[in-house]
PDB file of C-alpha atoms in Angstrom:
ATOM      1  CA  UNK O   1      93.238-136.606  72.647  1.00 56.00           C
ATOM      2  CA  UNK O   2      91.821-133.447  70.812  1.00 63.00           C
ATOM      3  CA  UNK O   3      89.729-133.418  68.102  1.00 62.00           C
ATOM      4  CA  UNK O   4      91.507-131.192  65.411  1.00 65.00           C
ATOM      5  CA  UNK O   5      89.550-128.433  63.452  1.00 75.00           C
ATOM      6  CA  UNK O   6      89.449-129.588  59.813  1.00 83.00           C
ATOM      7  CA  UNK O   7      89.660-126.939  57.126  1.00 90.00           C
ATOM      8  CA  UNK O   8      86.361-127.075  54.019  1.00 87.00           C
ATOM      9  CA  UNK O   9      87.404-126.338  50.455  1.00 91.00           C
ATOM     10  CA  UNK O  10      84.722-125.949  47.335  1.00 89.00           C
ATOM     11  CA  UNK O  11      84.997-125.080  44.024  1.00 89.00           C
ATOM     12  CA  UNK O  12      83.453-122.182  42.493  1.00 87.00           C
ATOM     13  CA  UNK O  13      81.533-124.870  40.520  1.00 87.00           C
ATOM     14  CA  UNK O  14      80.473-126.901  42.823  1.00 87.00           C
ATOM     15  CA  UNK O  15      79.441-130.292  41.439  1.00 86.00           C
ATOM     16  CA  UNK O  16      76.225-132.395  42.437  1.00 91.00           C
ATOM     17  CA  UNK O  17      73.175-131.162  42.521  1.00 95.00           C
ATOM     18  CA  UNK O  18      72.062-127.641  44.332  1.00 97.00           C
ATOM     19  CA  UNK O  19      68.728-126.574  45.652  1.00 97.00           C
ATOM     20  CA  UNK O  20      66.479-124.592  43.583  1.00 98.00           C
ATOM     21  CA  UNK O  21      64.438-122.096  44.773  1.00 98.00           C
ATOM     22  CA  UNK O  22      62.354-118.595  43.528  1.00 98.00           C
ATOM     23  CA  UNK O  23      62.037-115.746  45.136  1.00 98.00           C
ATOM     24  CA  UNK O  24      58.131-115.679  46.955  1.00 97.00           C
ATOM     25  CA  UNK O  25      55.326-113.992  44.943  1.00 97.00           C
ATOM     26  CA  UNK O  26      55.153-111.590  47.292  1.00 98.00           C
ATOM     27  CA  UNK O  27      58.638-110.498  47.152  1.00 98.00           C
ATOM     28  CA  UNK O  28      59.252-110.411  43.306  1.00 98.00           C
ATOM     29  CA  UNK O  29      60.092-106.825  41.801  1.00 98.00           C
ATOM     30  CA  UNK O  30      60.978-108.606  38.583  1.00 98.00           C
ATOM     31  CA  UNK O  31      61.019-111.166  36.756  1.00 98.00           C
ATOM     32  CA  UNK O  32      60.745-114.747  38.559  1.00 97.00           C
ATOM     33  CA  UNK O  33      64.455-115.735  38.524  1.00 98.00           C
ATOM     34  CA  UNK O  34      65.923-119.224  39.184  1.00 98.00           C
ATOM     35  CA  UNK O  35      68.578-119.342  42.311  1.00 98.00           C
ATOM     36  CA  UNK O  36      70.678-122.504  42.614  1.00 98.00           C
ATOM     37  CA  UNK O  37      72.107-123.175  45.517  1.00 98.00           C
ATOM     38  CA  UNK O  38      75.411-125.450  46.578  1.00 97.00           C
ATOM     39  CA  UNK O  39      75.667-124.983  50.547  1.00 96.00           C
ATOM     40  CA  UNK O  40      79.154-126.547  51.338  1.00 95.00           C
ATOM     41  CA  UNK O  41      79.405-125.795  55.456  1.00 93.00           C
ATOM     42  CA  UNK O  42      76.468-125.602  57.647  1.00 94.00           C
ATOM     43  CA  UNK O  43      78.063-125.268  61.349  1.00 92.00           C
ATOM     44  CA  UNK O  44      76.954-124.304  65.044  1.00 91.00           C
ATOM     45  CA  UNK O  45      77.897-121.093  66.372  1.00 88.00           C
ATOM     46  CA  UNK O  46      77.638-119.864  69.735  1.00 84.00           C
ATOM     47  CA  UNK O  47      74.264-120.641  71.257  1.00 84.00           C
ATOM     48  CA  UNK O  48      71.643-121.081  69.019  1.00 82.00           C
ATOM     49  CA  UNK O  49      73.330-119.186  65.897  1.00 91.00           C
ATOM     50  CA  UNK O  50      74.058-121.465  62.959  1.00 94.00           C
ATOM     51  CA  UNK O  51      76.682-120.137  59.962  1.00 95.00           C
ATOM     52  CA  UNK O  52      76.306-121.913  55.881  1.00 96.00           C
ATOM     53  CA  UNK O  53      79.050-121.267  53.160  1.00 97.00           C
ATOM     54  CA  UNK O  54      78.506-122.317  49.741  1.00 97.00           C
ATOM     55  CA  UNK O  55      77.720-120.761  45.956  1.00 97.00           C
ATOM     56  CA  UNK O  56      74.945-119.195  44.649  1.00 98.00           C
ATOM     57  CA  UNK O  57      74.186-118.699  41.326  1.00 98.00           C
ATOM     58  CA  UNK O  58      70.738-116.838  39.908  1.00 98.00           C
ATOM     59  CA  UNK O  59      69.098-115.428  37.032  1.00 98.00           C
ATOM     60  CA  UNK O  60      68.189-111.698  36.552  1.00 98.00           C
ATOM     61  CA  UNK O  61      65.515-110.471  38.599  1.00 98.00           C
ATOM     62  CA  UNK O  62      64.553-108.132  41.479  1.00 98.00           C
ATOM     63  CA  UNK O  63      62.794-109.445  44.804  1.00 98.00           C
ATOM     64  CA  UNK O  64      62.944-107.484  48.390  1.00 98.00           C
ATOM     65  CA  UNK O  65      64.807-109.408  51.041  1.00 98.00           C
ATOM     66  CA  UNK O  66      64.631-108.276  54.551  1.00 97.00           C
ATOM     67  CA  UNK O  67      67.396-109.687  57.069  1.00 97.00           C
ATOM     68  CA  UNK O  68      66.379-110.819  60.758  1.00 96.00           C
ATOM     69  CA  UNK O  69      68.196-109.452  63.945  1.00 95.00           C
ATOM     70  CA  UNK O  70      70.501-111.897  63.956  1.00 92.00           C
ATOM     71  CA  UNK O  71      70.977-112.474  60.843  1.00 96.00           C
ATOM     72  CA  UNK O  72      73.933-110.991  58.521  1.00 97.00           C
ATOM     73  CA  UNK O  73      75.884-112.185  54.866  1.00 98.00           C
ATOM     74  CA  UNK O  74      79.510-111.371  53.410  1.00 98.00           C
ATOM     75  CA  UNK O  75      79.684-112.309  49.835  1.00 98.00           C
ATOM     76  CA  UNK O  76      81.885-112.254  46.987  1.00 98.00           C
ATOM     77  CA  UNK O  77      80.544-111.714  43.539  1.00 98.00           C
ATOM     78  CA  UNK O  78      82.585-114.072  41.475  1.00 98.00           C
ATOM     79  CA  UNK O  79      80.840-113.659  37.650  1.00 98.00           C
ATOM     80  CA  UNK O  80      77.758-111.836  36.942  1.00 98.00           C
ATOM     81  CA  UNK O  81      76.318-108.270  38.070  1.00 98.00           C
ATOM     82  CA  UNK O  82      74.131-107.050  40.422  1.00 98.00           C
ATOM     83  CA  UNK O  83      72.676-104.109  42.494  1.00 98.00           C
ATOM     84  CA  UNK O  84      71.616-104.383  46.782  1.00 98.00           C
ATOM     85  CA  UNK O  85      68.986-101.453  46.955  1.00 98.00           C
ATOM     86  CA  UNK O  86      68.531-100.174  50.653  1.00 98.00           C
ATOM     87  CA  UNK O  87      65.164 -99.398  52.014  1.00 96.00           C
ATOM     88  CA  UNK O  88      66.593 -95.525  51.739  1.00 96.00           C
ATOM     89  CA  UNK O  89      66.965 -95.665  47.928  1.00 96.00           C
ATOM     90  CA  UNK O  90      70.339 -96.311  47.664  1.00 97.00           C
ATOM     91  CA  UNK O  91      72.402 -98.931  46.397  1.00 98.00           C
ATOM     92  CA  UNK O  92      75.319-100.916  45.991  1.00 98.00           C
ATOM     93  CA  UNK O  93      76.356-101.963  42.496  1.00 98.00           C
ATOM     94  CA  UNK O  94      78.876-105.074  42.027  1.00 98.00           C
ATOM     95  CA  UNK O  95      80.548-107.002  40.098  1.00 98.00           C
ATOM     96  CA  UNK O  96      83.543-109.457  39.912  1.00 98.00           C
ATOM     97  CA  UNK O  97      85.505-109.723  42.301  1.00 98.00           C
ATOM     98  CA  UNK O  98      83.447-106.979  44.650  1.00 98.00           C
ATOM     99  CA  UNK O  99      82.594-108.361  48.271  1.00 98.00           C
ATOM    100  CA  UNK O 100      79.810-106.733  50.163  1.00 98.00           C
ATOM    101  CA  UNK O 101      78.544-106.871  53.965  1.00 98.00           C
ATOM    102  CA  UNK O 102      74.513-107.036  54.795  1.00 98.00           C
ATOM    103  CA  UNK O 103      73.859-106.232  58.425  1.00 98.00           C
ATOM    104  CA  UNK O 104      71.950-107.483  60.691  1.00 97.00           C
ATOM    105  CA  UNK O 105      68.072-105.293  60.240  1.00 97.00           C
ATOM    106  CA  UNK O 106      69.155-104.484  56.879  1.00 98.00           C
ATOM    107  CA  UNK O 107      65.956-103.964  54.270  1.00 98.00           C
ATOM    108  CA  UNK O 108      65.628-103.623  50.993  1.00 98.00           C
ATOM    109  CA  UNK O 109      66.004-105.541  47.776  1.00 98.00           C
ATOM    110  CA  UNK O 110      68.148-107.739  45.390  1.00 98.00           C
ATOM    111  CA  UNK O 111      68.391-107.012  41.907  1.00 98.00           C
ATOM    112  CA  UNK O 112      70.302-109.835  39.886  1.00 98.00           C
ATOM    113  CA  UNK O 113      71.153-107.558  36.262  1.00 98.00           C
ATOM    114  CA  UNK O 114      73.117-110.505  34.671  1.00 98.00           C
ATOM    115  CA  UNK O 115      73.311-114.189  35.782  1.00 98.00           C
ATOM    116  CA  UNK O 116      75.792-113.928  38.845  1.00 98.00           C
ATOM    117  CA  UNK O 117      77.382-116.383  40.776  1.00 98.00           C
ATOM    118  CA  UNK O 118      78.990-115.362  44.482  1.00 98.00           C
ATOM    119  CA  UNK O 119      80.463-117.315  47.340  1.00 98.00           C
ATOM    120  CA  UNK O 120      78.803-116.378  50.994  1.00 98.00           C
ATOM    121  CA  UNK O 121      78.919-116.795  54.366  1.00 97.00           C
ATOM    122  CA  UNK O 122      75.647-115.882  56.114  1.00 97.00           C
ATOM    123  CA  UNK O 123      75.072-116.324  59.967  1.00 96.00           C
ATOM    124  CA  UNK O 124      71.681-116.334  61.910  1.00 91.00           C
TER     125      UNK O 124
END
């Protein structure tokens, strides 16, 4: 008999506990800001590729974050503000209810410019 697919629903407020993390020294712009994290799915993909879901939530601040290869996010900013600065010197500005695609390669940096919280997917 088949095993059937089975669907993953979370709450923009996730409850339990998330994991905490800071940006590293070395990649703070600004500030030192606290991220909390709720990752809800954490599934194979093909070959050696993995993708997580969850919420994020995080302080203001501004850090440079520098995707792998492989590696590539879709999130939705659900309260909060913030700004994606490319390598280039441009930038993306969003707020509720904007989504926004990192590629794979992408450089740049992460500025949080009121607490936010967003929903993501990220695969690598």
């Amino acid at each position: 008999m088949p095993v059937l697919a089975r669907t993953t629903a979370y709450a923009a407020c996730p409850d339990g506990a998330p994991a905490l993390s800071h940006p590293r020294p070395e990649r703070l712009l600004a500030g030192n800001p606290l991220r909390e994290t709720w990752n809800q799915v954490d599934a194979p993909l093909a070959g050696a590729q993995r993708l997580s879901s969850g919420i994020w939530r995080c302080e203001p601040g501004h850090w440079r974050i520098a995707f792998g290869p492989a590696q590539q996010e879709v999130f939705t900013v659900l309260a909060g503000r913030c700004r994606v600065h490319d390598a280039q010197g441009g930038f993306q500005a969003l707020g509720p209810g904007d989504v926004l695609h990192i590629p794979p390669g992408f450089e740049g940096s992460f500025e949080v410019l009121e607490t936010m919280t967003k929903s993501y997917v990220i695969t690598e």
